[in-house]
PDB file of C-alpha atoms and ligand atoms in Angstrom:
ATOM      1  CA  MET A   1      -1.267  22.909  13.137  1.00  0.00           C
ATOM      2  CA  ALA A   2      -0.322  19.906  10.937  1.00  0.00           C
ATOM      3  CA  ARG A   3      -0.799  20.158   7.176  1.00  0.00           C
ATOM      4  CA  LYS A   4      -3.307  18.090   5.614  1.00  0.00           C
ATOM      5  CA  VAL A   5      -2.221  14.936   4.016  1.00  0.00           C
ATOM      6  CA  ARG A   6      -3.716  15.277   0.546  1.00  0.00           C
ATOM      7  CA  LYS A   7      -1.657  13.115  -1.864  1.00  0.00           C
ATOM      8  CA  VAL A   8      -0.611   9.266  -1.732  1.00  0.00           C
ATOM      9  CA  VAL A   9       2.054   7.864  -3.717  1.00  0.00           C
ATOM     10  CA  LEU A  10       1.554   4.344  -4.838  1.00  0.00           C
ATOM     11  CA  PRO A  11       4.687   2.560  -6.194  1.00  0.00           C
ATOM     12  CA  VAL A  12       3.435   0.035  -8.644  1.00  0.00           C
ATOM     13  CA  ALA A  13       6.307  -0.581 -11.128  1.00  0.00           C
ATOM     14  CA  GLY A  14       7.409  -3.945  -9.681  1.00  0.00           C
ATOM     15  CA  LEU A  15       7.539  -6.936 -11.912  1.00  0.00           C
ATOM     16  CA  GLY A  16       5.424  -9.339  -9.896  1.00  0.00           C
ATOM     17  CA  THR A  17       7.642 -12.283 -10.440  1.00  0.00           C
ATOM     18  CA  ARG A  18       6.274 -14.304  -7.674  1.00  0.00           C
ATOM     19  CA  PHE A  19       2.957 -14.562  -9.484  1.00  0.00           C
ATOM     20  CA  LEU A  20       4.200 -15.749 -12.651  1.00  0.00           C
ATOM     21  CA  PRO A  21       2.867 -16.511 -15.210  1.00  0.00           C
ATOM     22  CA  ALA A  22      -0.314 -14.698 -14.212  1.00  0.00           C
ATOM     23  CA  THR A  23       1.485 -11.446 -14.163  1.00  0.00           C
ATOM     24  CA  LYS A  24       3.235 -11.969 -17.537  1.00  0.00           C
ATOM     25  CA  ALA A  25       0.675  -9.785 -18.907  1.00  0.00           C
ATOM     26  CA  VAL A  26      -1.538  -8.420 -16.172  1.00  0.00           C
ATOM     27  CA  PRO A  27      -0.014  -6.004 -13.532  1.00  0.00           C
ATOM     28  CA  LYS A  28       0.106  -7.838  -9.879  1.00  0.00           C
ATOM     29  CA  GLU A  29      -1.639  -4.921  -8.560  1.00  0.00           C
ATOM     30  CA  LEU A  30      -4.796  -5.869 -10.920  1.00  0.00           C
ATOM     31  CA  LEU A  31      -5.150  -9.424  -9.695  1.00  0.00           C
ATOM     32  CA  PRO A  32      -8.395  -9.462  -7.861  1.00  0.00           C
ATOM     33  CA  VAL A  33      -9.363 -10.370  -4.279  1.00  0.00           C
ATOM     34  CA  VAL A  34     -12.778 -11.730  -5.045  1.00  0.00           C
ATOM     35  CA  ASP A  35     -13.530  -9.338  -7.521  1.00  0.00           C
ATOM     36  CA  ARG A  36     -11.943  -6.286  -6.906  1.00  0.00           C
ATOM     37  CA  PRO A  37      -8.083  -5.343  -7.987  1.00  0.00           C
ATOM     38  CA  LEU A  38      -5.713  -5.685  -5.297  1.00  0.00           C
ATOM     39  CA  VAL A  39      -4.913  -1.814  -5.785  1.00  0.00           C
ATOM     40  CA  GLN A  40      -8.467  -0.856  -5.596  1.00  0.00           C
ATOM     41  CA  TYR A  41      -8.299  -1.838  -1.800  1.00  0.00           C
ATOM     42  CA  ALA A  42      -5.454   0.550  -0.995  1.00  0.00           C
ATOM     43  CA  VAL A  43      -7.072   3.601  -2.914  1.00  0.00           C
ATOM     44  CA  ASP A  44     -10.200   2.942  -0.982  1.00  0.00           C
ATOM     45  CA  GLU A  45      -8.220   3.132   2.185  1.00  0.00           C
ATOM     46  CA  ALA A  46      -6.433   6.279   1.064  1.00  0.00           C
ATOM     47  CA  VAL A  47      -9.967   7.854   0.106  1.00  0.00           C
ATOM     48  CA  GLU A  48     -11.314   6.897   3.627  1.00  0.00           C
ATOM     49  CA  ALA A  49      -8.290   8.604   4.902  1.00  0.00           C
ATOM     50  CA  GLY A  50      -9.095  11.953   3.265  1.00  0.00           C
ATOM     51  CA  ILE A  51      -6.700  11.545   0.500  1.00  0.00           C
ATOM     52  CA  GLU A  52      -7.447  13.524  -2.656  1.00  0.00           C
ATOM     53  CA  GLN A  53      -4.615  13.252  -5.120  1.00  0.00           C
ATOM     54  CA  ILE A  54      -3.491   9.649  -5.984  1.00  0.00           C
ATOM     55  CA  ILE A  55       0.030   9.453  -7.561  1.00  0.00           C
ATOM     56  CA  PHE A  56       0.933   6.173  -9.311  1.00  0.00           C
ATOM     57  CA  VAL A  57       4.782   5.432  -9.741  1.00  0.00           C
ATOM     58  CA  THR A  58       4.416   2.803 -12.599  1.00  0.00           C
ATOM     59  CA  GLY A  59       6.743   0.994 -15.224  1.00  0.00           C
ATOM     60  CA  ARG A  60       6.571  -0.607 -18.652  1.00  0.00           C
ATOM     61  CA  GLY A  61       3.612  -3.099 -18.777  1.00  0.00           C
ATOM     62  CA  LYS A  62       1.572  -1.384 -16.357  1.00  0.00           C
ATOM     63  CA  ALA A  63      -0.477   0.752 -18.784  1.00  0.00           C
ATOM     64  CA  ALA A  64      -3.646  -1.404 -17.759  1.00  0.00           C
ATOM     65  CA  ILE A  65      -3.446   0.134 -14.140  1.00  0.00           C
ATOM     66  CA  GLU A  66      -4.282   3.562 -16.028  1.00  0.00           C
ATOM     67  CA  ASP A  67      -7.204   2.056 -18.010  1.00  0.00           C
ATOM     68  CA  TYR A  68      -8.591   0.656 -14.672  1.00  0.00           C
ATOM     69  CA  PHE A  69      -8.591   4.212 -13.399  1.00  0.00           C
ATOM     70  CA  ASP A  70     -10.243   5.801 -16.466  1.00  0.00           C
ATOM     71  CA  LYS A  71     -13.655   5.994 -17.455  1.00  0.00           C
ATOM     72  CA  ALA A  72     -14.642   3.154 -19.577  1.00  0.00           C
ATOM     73  CA  TYR A  73     -16.911   4.905 -21.668  1.00  0.00           C
ATOM     74  CA  GLU A  74     -18.341   1.831 -23.666  1.00  0.00           C
ATOM     75  CA  LEU A  75     -18.693  -0.373 -20.872  1.00  0.00           C
ATOM     76  CA  GLU A  76     -20.694   2.136 -18.916  1.00  0.00           C
ATOM     77  CA  ASP A  77     -23.111   2.947 -21.708  1.00  0.00           C
ATOM     78  CA  GLN A  78     -23.825  -0.857 -22.140  1.00  0.00           C
ATOM     79  CA  LEU A  79     -24.333  -1.082 -18.447  1.00  0.00           C
ATOM     80  CA  HIS A  80     -26.779   2.038 -18.367  1.00  0.00           C
ATOM     81  CA  THR A  81     -28.581   0.619 -21.496  1.00  0.00           C
ATOM     82  CA  LYS A  82     -29.049  -2.487 -19.679  1.00  0.00           C
ATOM     83  CA  ASN A  83     -29.948  -1.095 -16.306  1.00  0.00           C
ATOM     84  CA  LYS A  84     -27.265  -3.033 -14.864  1.00  0.00           C
ATOM     85  CA  THR A  85     -27.165  -0.583 -11.679  1.00  0.00           C
ATOM     86  CA  SER A  86     -25.266  -3.035  -9.127  1.00  0.00           C
ATOM     87  CA  GLU A  87     -22.537  -3.411 -11.919  1.00  0.00           C
ATOM     88  CA  ILE A  88     -22.517   0.407 -12.568  1.00  0.00           C
ATOM     89  CA  GLU A  89     -22.202   1.083  -8.793  1.00  0.00           C
ATOM     90  CA  SER A  90     -19.316  -1.669  -8.698  1.00  0.00           C
ATOM     91  CA  ILE A  91     -17.096   0.439 -11.010  1.00  0.00           C
ATOM     92  CA  ALA A  92     -17.698   3.648  -9.192  1.00  0.00           C
ATOM     93  CA  SER A  93     -14.779   3.465  -6.855  1.00  0.00           C
ATOM     94  CA  SER A  94     -12.356   3.152  -9.838  1.00  0.00           C
ATOM     95  CA  ARG A  95     -13.687   6.426 -11.022  1.00  0.00           C
ATOM     96  CA  HIS A  96     -11.917   9.675  -9.585  1.00  0.00           C
ATOM     97  CA  LEU A  97     -12.237  13.405 -10.617  1.00  0.00           C
ATOM     98  CA  ALA A  98     -10.100  13.985 -13.677  1.00  0.00           C
ATOM     99  CA  GLY A  99      -6.663  15.269 -12.716  1.00  0.00           C
ATOM    100  CA  ASN A 100      -6.782  13.591  -9.188  1.00  0.00           C
ATOM    101  CA  VAL A 101      -5.104  10.260 -10.539  1.00  0.00           C
ATOM    102  CA  THR A 102      -1.521  11.167 -11.969  1.00  0.00           C
ATOM    103  CA  PHE A 103       0.831   8.401 -13.221  1.00  0.00           C
ATOM    104  CA  THR A 104       4.707   8.881 -13.410  1.00  0.00           C
ATOM    105  CA  ARG A 105       7.206   6.388 -14.589  1.00  0.00           C
ATOM    106  CA  GLN A 106      10.349   4.651 -12.676  1.00  0.00           C
ATOM    107  CA  GLN A 107      12.318   3.897 -15.770  1.00  0.00           C
ATOM    108  CA  GLU A 108      14.520   1.528 -13.863  1.00  0.00           C
ATOM    109  CA  PRO A 109      14.166  -0.954 -10.857  1.00  0.00           C
ATOM    110  CA  ALA A 110      16.432   0.898  -8.592  1.00  0.00           C
ATOM    111  CA  GLY A 111      14.319   0.124  -5.521  1.00  0.00           C
ATOM    112  CA  LEU A 112      11.418   1.799  -3.430  1.00  0.00           C
ATOM    113  CA  GLY A 113      13.454   4.572  -2.314  1.00  0.00           C
ATOM    114  CA  HIS A 114      14.070   5.589  -5.939  1.00  0.00           C
ATOM    115  CA  ALA A 115      10.240   4.923  -6.975  1.00  0.00           C
ATOM    116  CA  VAL A 116       9.138   7.352  -4.320  1.00  0.00           C
ATOM    117  CA  TRP A 117      11.573   9.978  -5.327  1.00  0.00           C
ATOM    118  CA  CYS A 118      10.184   9.636  -8.788  1.00  0.00           C
ATOM    119  CA  ALA A 119       6.899  11.330  -7.603  1.00  0.00           C
ATOM    120  CA  ARG A 120       8.737  14.348  -5.990  1.00  0.00           C
ATOM    121  CA  HIS A 121       7.433  17.175  -8.555  1.00  0.00           C
ATOM    122  CA  LEU A 122       3.897  15.565  -8.061  1.00  0.00           C
ATOM    123  CA  VAL A 123       4.067  15.739  -4.434  1.00  0.00           C
ATOM    124  CA  GLY A 124       5.717  19.152  -4.078  1.00  0.00           C
ATOM    125  CA  ASN A 125       6.633  20.599  -0.746  1.00  0.00           C
ATOM    126  CA  GLU A 126       3.803  18.923   1.474  1.00  0.00           C
ATOM    127  CA  PRO A 127       3.220  15.883   3.822  1.00  0.00           C
ATOM    128  CA  PHE A 128       2.170  12.767   1.848  1.00  0.00           C
ATOM    129  CA  ALA A 129       1.489   9.269   2.213  1.00  0.00           C
ATOM    130  CA  VAL A 130       2.994   6.067   0.658  1.00  0.00           C
ATOM    131  CA  MET A 131       1.255   2.811   0.272  1.00  0.00           C
ATOM    132  CA  LEU A 132       2.356  -0.478  -0.833  1.00  0.00           C
ATOM    133  CA  PRO A 133      -0.710  -2.305  -2.416  1.00  0.00           C
ATOM    134  CA  ASP A 134       0.764  -5.828  -1.812  1.00  0.00           C
ATOM    135  CA  GLU A 135      -0.067  -5.060   1.716  1.00  0.00           C
ATOM    136  CA  LEU A 136      -3.540  -5.675   2.330  1.00  0.00           C
ATOM    137  CA  LEU A 137      -4.484  -4.164   5.590  1.00  0.00           C
ATOM    138  CA  HIS A 138      -7.871  -4.512   7.273  1.00  0.00           C
ATOM    139  CA  ASP A 139      -9.156  -2.699  10.151  1.00  0.00           C
ATOM    140  CA  THR A 140     -12.038   0.102  10.861  1.00  0.00           C
ATOM    141  CA  PRO A 141     -11.059   2.678  10.269  1.00  0.00           C
ATOM    142  CA  GLY A 142      -8.437   1.728   7.715  1.00  0.00           C
ATOM    143  CA  CYS A 143      -4.706   1.758   8.932  1.00  0.00           C
ATOM    144  CA  LEU A 144      -4.131   5.050   6.876  1.00  0.00           C
ATOM    145  CA  ALA A 145      -6.989   6.979   8.311  1.00  0.00           C
ATOM    146  CA  GLN A 146      -5.662   6.100  11.777  1.00  0.00           C
ATOM    147  CA  MET A 147      -1.940   7.213  10.768  1.00  0.00           C
ATOM    148  CA  VAL A 148      -3.175  10.526   9.353  1.00  0.00           C
ATOM    149  CA  ASP A 149      -5.106  11.247  12.522  1.00  0.00           C
ATOM    150  CA  ALA A 150      -1.527  10.458  14.328  1.00  0.00           C
ATOM    151  CA  PHE A 151       0.152  12.473  12.011  1.00  0.00           C
ATOM    152  CA  GLU A 152      -2.282  15.480  13.147  1.00  0.00           C
ATOM    153  CA  ARG A 153      -0.993  14.942  16.693  1.00  0.00           C
ATOM    154  CA  THR A 154       2.740  14.525  16.091  1.00  0.00           C
ATOM    155  CA  ASN A 155       3.316  16.655  12.919  1.00  0.00           C
ATOM    156  CA  GLY A 156       5.818  14.275  12.021  1.00  0.00           C
ATOM    157  CA  ASN A 157       6.839  10.915   9.914  1.00  0.00           C
ATOM    158  CA  ILE A 158       4.569   8.071  11.028  1.00  0.00           C
ATOM    159  CA  VAL A 159       5.397   4.387   9.559  1.00  0.00           C
ATOM    160  CA  ALA A 160       2.969   1.393  10.291  1.00  0.00           C
ATOM    161  CA  VAL A 161       4.455  -1.396  11.808  1.00  0.00           C
ATOM    162  CA  LEU A 162       3.428  -4.796  13.278  1.00  0.00           C
ATOM    163  CA  ASP A 163       5.115  -7.653  15.078  1.00  0.00           C
ATOM    164  CA  VAL A 164       6.880 -10.368  12.912  1.00  0.00           C
ATOM    165  CA  PRO A 165       8.512 -13.514  13.834  1.00  0.00           C
ATOM    166  CA  ARG A 166      12.175 -12.863  14.439  1.00  0.00           C
ATOM    167  CA  GLU A 167      13.320 -15.408  11.783  1.00  0.00           C
ATOM    168  CA  HIS A 168      11.543 -13.091   9.000  1.00  0.00           C
ATOM    169  CA  THR A 169      13.292  -9.916   9.860  1.00  0.00           C
ATOM    170  CA  ASN A 170      15.343 -10.018   7.030  1.00  0.00           C
ATOM    171  CA  ARG A 171      12.155  -9.778   4.732  1.00  0.00           C
ATOM    172  CA  TYR A 172      11.463  -5.963   6.041  1.00  0.00           C
ATOM    173  CA  GLY A 173      12.422  -2.756   7.097  1.00  0.00           C
ATOM    174  CA  ILE A 174      12.742  -3.016  11.091  1.00  0.00           C
ATOM    175  CA  LEU A 175      12.149  -0.341  13.534  1.00  0.00           C
ATOM    176  CA  ASP A 176      14.475   0.665  16.463  1.00  0.00           C
ATOM    177  CA  PRO A 177      11.968   1.351  19.129  1.00  0.00           C
ATOM    178  CA  GLY A 178      12.069   3.860  21.856  1.00  0.00           C
ATOM    179  CA  THR A 179       9.193   4.853  24.130  1.00  0.00           C
ATOM    180  CA  ARG A 180       5.823   3.544  23.487  1.00  0.00           C
ATOM    181  CA  ASP A 181       2.651   5.776  24.108  1.00  0.00           C
ATOM    182  CA  GLY A 182      -0.577   3.692  23.078  1.00  0.00           C
ATOM    183  CA  GLN A 183      -0.145   2.818  19.377  1.00  0.00           C
ATOM    184  CA  LEU A 184       2.935   5.317  18.651  1.00  0.00           C
ATOM    185  CA  ILE A 185       6.068   4.213  19.207  1.00  0.00           C
ATOM    186  CA  GLU A 186       9.042   6.612  19.451  1.00  0.00           C
ATOM    187  CA  THR A 187      11.704   5.747  16.729  1.00  0.00           C
ATOM    188  CA  LYS A 188      15.270   5.714  17.418  1.00  0.00           C
ATOM    189  CA  GLY A 189      16.277   4.141  14.215  1.00  0.00           C
ATOM    190  CA  MET A 190      15.460   1.646  11.471  1.00  0.00           C
ATOM    191  CA  ILE A 191      17.313  -0.861   9.188  1.00  0.00           C
ATOM    192  CA  GLU A 192      16.283  -2.495   6.032  1.00  0.00           C
ATOM    193  CA  LYS A 193      16.198  -6.491   5.860  1.00  0.00           C
ATOM    194  CA  PRO A 194      18.574  -6.956   8.946  1.00  0.00           C
ATOM    195  CA  GLN A 195      19.471 -10.550   9.737  1.00  0.00           C
ATOM    196  CA  PRO A 196      17.531 -11.878  12.722  1.00  0.00           C
ATOM    197  CA  ALA A 197      20.422 -11.563  14.996  1.00  0.00           C
ATOM    198  CA  GLU A 198      21.091  -7.900  14.230  1.00  0.00           C
ATOM    199  CA  ALA A 199      17.541  -6.874  14.170  1.00  0.00           C
ATOM    200  CA  PRO A 200      16.964  -4.085  16.706  1.00  0.00           C
ATOM    201  CA  SER A 201      13.407  -5.335  17.498  1.00  0.00           C
ATOM    202  CA  THR A 202      10.820  -7.567  15.591  1.00  0.00           C
ATOM    203  CA  LEU A 203       8.683  -4.541  14.697  1.00  0.00           C
ATOM    204  CA  ALA A 204       8.447  -4.496  10.834  1.00  0.00           C
ATOM    205  CA  LEU A 205       7.358  -1.643   8.383  1.00  0.00           C
ATOM    206  CA  VAL A 206       3.968  -2.847   6.738  1.00  0.00           C
ATOM    207  CA  GLY A 207       3.807  -0.712   3.725  1.00  0.00           C
ATOM    208  CA  ARG A 208       2.178   2.616   5.088  1.00  0.00           C
ATOM    209  CA  TYR A 209       3.809   5.615   5.577  1.00  0.00           C
ATOM    210  CA  VAL A 210       3.075   9.421   6.043  1.00  0.00           C
ATOM    211  CA  LEU A 211       6.060  11.512   5.348  1.00  0.00           C
ATOM    212  CA  LEU A 212       7.491  14.983   5.492  1.00  0.00           C
ATOM    213  CA  PRO A 213       8.424  16.259   1.912  1.00  0.00           C
ATOM    214  CA  GLU A 214      12.037  16.499   3.297  1.00  0.00           C
ATOM    215  CA  ILE A 215      12.429  12.942   2.541  1.00  0.00           C
ATOM    216  CA  PHE A 216      12.959  13.894  -1.263  1.00  0.00           C
ATOM    217  CA  GLY A 217      16.257  15.989  -0.539  1.00  0.00           C
ATOM    218  CA  LEU A 218      17.649  12.711   1.358  1.00  0.00           C
ATOM    219  CA  LEU A 219      16.588  10.416  -1.460  1.00  0.00           C
ATOM    220  CA  GLU A 220      18.161  12.484  -3.882  1.00  0.00           C
ATOM    221  CA  ASN A 221      21.682  11.519  -2.554  1.00  0.00           C
ATOM    222  CA  GLN A 222      20.646   8.264  -0.993  1.00  0.00           C
ATOM    223  CA  THR A 223      23.324   5.705  -1.574  1.00  0.00           C
ATOM    224  CA  ARG A 224      22.316   1.930  -2.422  1.00  0.00           C
ATOM    225  CA  GLY A 225      21.601  -0.367   0.427  1.00  0.00           C
ATOM    226  CA  ALA A 226      19.987  -3.800   1.051  1.00  0.00           C
ATOM    227  CA  GLY A 227      19.836  -5.579  -2.366  1.00  0.00           C
ATOM    228  CA  ASN A 228      22.106  -2.875  -3.953  1.00  0.00           C
ATOM    229  CA  GLU A 229      18.772  -0.687  -4.155  1.00  0.00           C
ATOM    230  CA  ILE A 230      17.899   2.776  -3.102  1.00  0.00           C
ATOM    231  CA  GLN A 231      15.973   1.991   0.157  1.00  0.00           C
ATOM    232  CA  LEU A 232      13.163   4.191   1.440  1.00  0.00           C
ATOM    233  CA  THR A 233      14.024   2.822   5.054  1.00  0.00           C
ATOM    234  CA  ASP A 234      17.678   4.085   4.546  1.00  0.00           C
ATOM    235  CA  ALA A 235      16.407   7.694   3.728  1.00  0.00           C
ATOM    236  CA  MET A 236      13.945   7.677   6.455  1.00  0.00           C
ATOM    237  CA  ALA A 237      16.567   6.706   8.845  1.00  0.00           C
ATOM    238  CA  ARG A 238      18.404   9.692   8.128  1.00  0.00           C
ATOM    239  CA  MET A 239      15.519  11.952   9.133  1.00  0.00           C
ATOM    240  CA  ILE A 240      15.618  10.476  12.770  1.00  0.00           C
ATOM    241  CA  GLY A 241      16.747  13.186  15.100  1.00  0.00           C
ATOM    242  CA  THR A 242      16.102  16.009  13.003  1.00  0.00           C
ATOM    243  CA  HIS A 243      12.319  15.479  12.545  1.00  0.00           C
ATOM    244  CA  PRO A 244       9.702  13.593  14.755  1.00  0.00           C
ATOM    245  CA  PHE A 245       9.495  10.044  13.825  1.00  0.00           C
ATOM    246  CA  HIS A 246       7.197   7.467  14.984  1.00  0.00           C
ATOM    247  CA  GLY A 247       6.149   4.024  14.364  1.00  0.00           C
ATOM    248  CA  TYR A 248       2.212   3.196  14.442  1.00  0.00           C
ATOM    249  CA  HIS A 249       1.349  -0.054  15.766  1.00  0.00           C
ATOM    250  CA  PHE A 250      -1.304  -1.450  13.496  1.00  0.00           C
ATOM    251  CA  GLU A 251      -3.706  -3.488  15.232  1.00  0.00           C
ATOM    252  CA  GLY A 252      -5.793  -4.756  12.479  1.00  0.00           C
ATOM    253  CA  ILE A 253      -5.503  -7.938  10.280  1.00  0.00           C
ATOM    254  CA  ARG A 254      -2.656  -7.823   7.541  1.00  0.00           C
ATOM    255  CA  TYR A 255      -2.681  -9.946   4.430  1.00  0.00           C
ATOM    256  CA  ASP A 256       0.666 -10.120   2.664  1.00  0.00           C
ATOM    257  CA  CYS A 257      -0.611 -10.189  -0.927  1.00  0.00           C
ATOM    258  CA  GLY A 258       2.875 -10.522  -2.234  1.00  0.00           C
ATOM    259  CA  ASP A 259       2.982 -14.076  -1.156  1.00  0.00           C
ATOM    260  CA  LYS A 260       0.767 -16.870  -2.672  1.00  0.00           C
ATOM    261  CA  VAL A 261      -0.479 -18.021   0.697  1.00  0.00           C
ATOM    262  CA  GLY A 262      -1.066 -14.431   1.934  1.00  0.00           C
ATOM    263  CA  PHE A 263      -2.938 -13.657  -1.088  1.00  0.00           C
ATOM    264  CA  LEU A 264      -4.869 -16.758  -1.041  1.00  0.00           C
ATOM    265  CA  GLU A 265      -5.633 -16.358   2.326  1.00  0.00           C
ATOM    266  CA  ALA A 266      -7.033 -12.436   1.600  1.00  0.00           C
ATOM    267  CA  ASN A 267      -9.319 -14.062  -1.033  1.00  0.00           C
ATOM    268  CA  VAL A 268     -10.832 -16.537   1.529  1.00  0.00           C
ATOM    269  CA  ALA A 269     -11.266 -13.985   4.257  1.00  0.00           C
ATOM    270  CA  PHE A 270     -12.739 -11.176   2.040  1.00  0.00           C
ATOM    271  CA  ALA A 271     -15.208 -13.603   0.449  1.00  0.00           C
ATOM    272  CA  LEU A 272     -16.386 -14.963   4.069  1.00  0.00           C
ATOM    273  CA  ARG A 273     -16.901 -11.215   4.909  1.00  0.00           C
ATOM    274  CA  ARG A 274     -19.435 -10.896   1.875  1.00  0.00           C
ATOM    275  CA  ASP A 275     -22.878 -11.162   2.718  1.00  0.00           C
ATOM    276  CA  ASP A 276     -23.529 -12.252  -0.926  1.00  0.00           C
ATOM    277  CA  LEU A 277     -20.678 -14.936  -0.933  1.00  0.00           C
ATOM    278  CA  LYS A 278     -20.008 -16.123   2.811  1.00  0.00           C
ATOM    279  CA  ASP A 279     -23.027 -18.936   2.970  1.00  0.00           C
ATOM    280  CA  ARG A 280     -21.907 -20.363  -0.438  1.00  0.00           C
ATOM    281  CA  PHE A 281     -18.371 -20.008  -0.234  1.00  0.00           C
ATOM    282  CA  GLY A 282     -18.579 -21.564   3.389  1.00  0.00           C
ATOM    283  CA  GLU A 283     -20.055 -24.608   2.145  1.00  0.00           C
ATOM    284  CA  VAL A 284     -17.325 -25.070  -0.467  1.00  0.00           C
ATOM    285  CA  LEU A 285     -14.362 -24.506   2.031  1.00  0.00           C
ATOM    286  CA  ASP A 286     -16.035 -27.265   4.618  1.00  0.00           C
ATOM    287  CA  LYS A 287     -16.362 -29.537   1.640  1.00  0.00           C
ATOM    288  CA  TYR A 288     -12.517 -29.290   1.093  1.00  0.00           C
ATOM    289  CA  LEU A 289     -11.785 -28.904   4.899  1.00  0.00           C
ATOM    290  CA  ALA A 290     -13.713 -32.469   5.538  1.00  0.00           C
ATOM    291  CA  ASP A 291     -11.428 -34.145   2.924  1.00  0.00           C
TER     292      ASP A 291
HETATM  293  C1  G1P B 301       9.483  -3.267   1.307  1.00  0.00           C
HETATM  294  C2  G1P B 301      10.203  -2.325   2.073  1.00  0.00           C
HETATM  295  C3  G1P B 301      10.399  -2.791   3.551  1.00  0.00           C
HETATM  296  C4  G1P B 301       9.071  -3.045   4.192  1.00  0.00           C
HETATM  297  C5  G1P B 301       8.269  -3.941   2.999  1.00  0.00           C
HETATM  298  C6  G1P B 301       6.699  -4.129   3.325  1.00  0.00           C
HETATM  299  O1  G1P B 301      10.109  -4.182   0.830  1.00  0.00           O
HETATM  300  O2  G1P B 301      11.663  -2.016   1.590  1.00  0.00           O
HETATM  301  O3  G1P B 301      10.869  -1.997   4.447  1.00  0.00           O
HETATM  302  O4  G1P B 301       9.079  -3.828   5.342  1.00  0.00           O
HETATM  303  O5  G1P B 301       8.203  -3.523   1.620  1.00  0.00           O
HETATM  304  O6  G1P B 301       6.118  -5.137   2.588  1.00  0.00           O
HETATM  305  P1  G1P B 301       9.931  -5.099  -0.312  1.00  0.00           P
HETATM  306  O7  G1P B 301       8.778  -6.221   0.210  1.00  0.00           O
HETATM  307  O8  G1P B 301       9.816  -4.383  -1.559  1.00  0.00           O
HETATM  308  O9  G1P B 301      11.210  -6.086  -0.454  1.00  0.00           O
END
């Protein structure tokens, strides 16, 4: 029987330079999509997937993320005093049992593989998930819940993938696919940010992983790859052949919130899904589209 996936690692040390000046003083993971910080969507997706422990790999200037996941005692007291029940409910998902949200720091920007390795002691010897909160994935059930379900069947590594235009392969980790069984794609290899002509497919890694703890030993001695960084993709590629490895074809909607247009699209899409906003916001959009 597959061991339960109880922990998620969220690498949030990146500087967010694409969103300057907003990210000069606010971590990009706290930028709101409608009225919830981006990182809250990832945490909700993790909780839905049965994850119990949330491990953040942060860096300098990211302390606001710790505050966000803490109890805001004075705020809550004020809201209670004023009977603001819906506001109290709105902050409930940022509150977790003490000890279930932990933070460690990546002391240098040495790449995603290095960020995940920084969490090795907090994860220990058990399978775990990795989520990149920039990638906002919308589906029911959520992408990670689907992947955990797939993990329970395959008992091996799973990475979420989706099709991208061939001219974009150099932005992503790209899968070398074998046989496909429904949404599961046997994985023969993977390569980080290949040029379109060298890409083995157009199936891109999209920021959701369920990994066996053996990855930490490989990350330990992983040499630098694309962008002169320690790449998670390179360490994962070295696991193929020794441990089961599958791509999981995500069939929901993806918003690339690391990109300005993707972030704006997510705001429009999530606002239009909200009963309290869709009519008024729809009218506003119509006004702009008519011009
Ligand atoms: C990272 C990963 C890459 C993945 C991408 C998804 O790249 O290294 O494999 O496809 O996230 O967003 P980054 O965007 O950090 O350069």
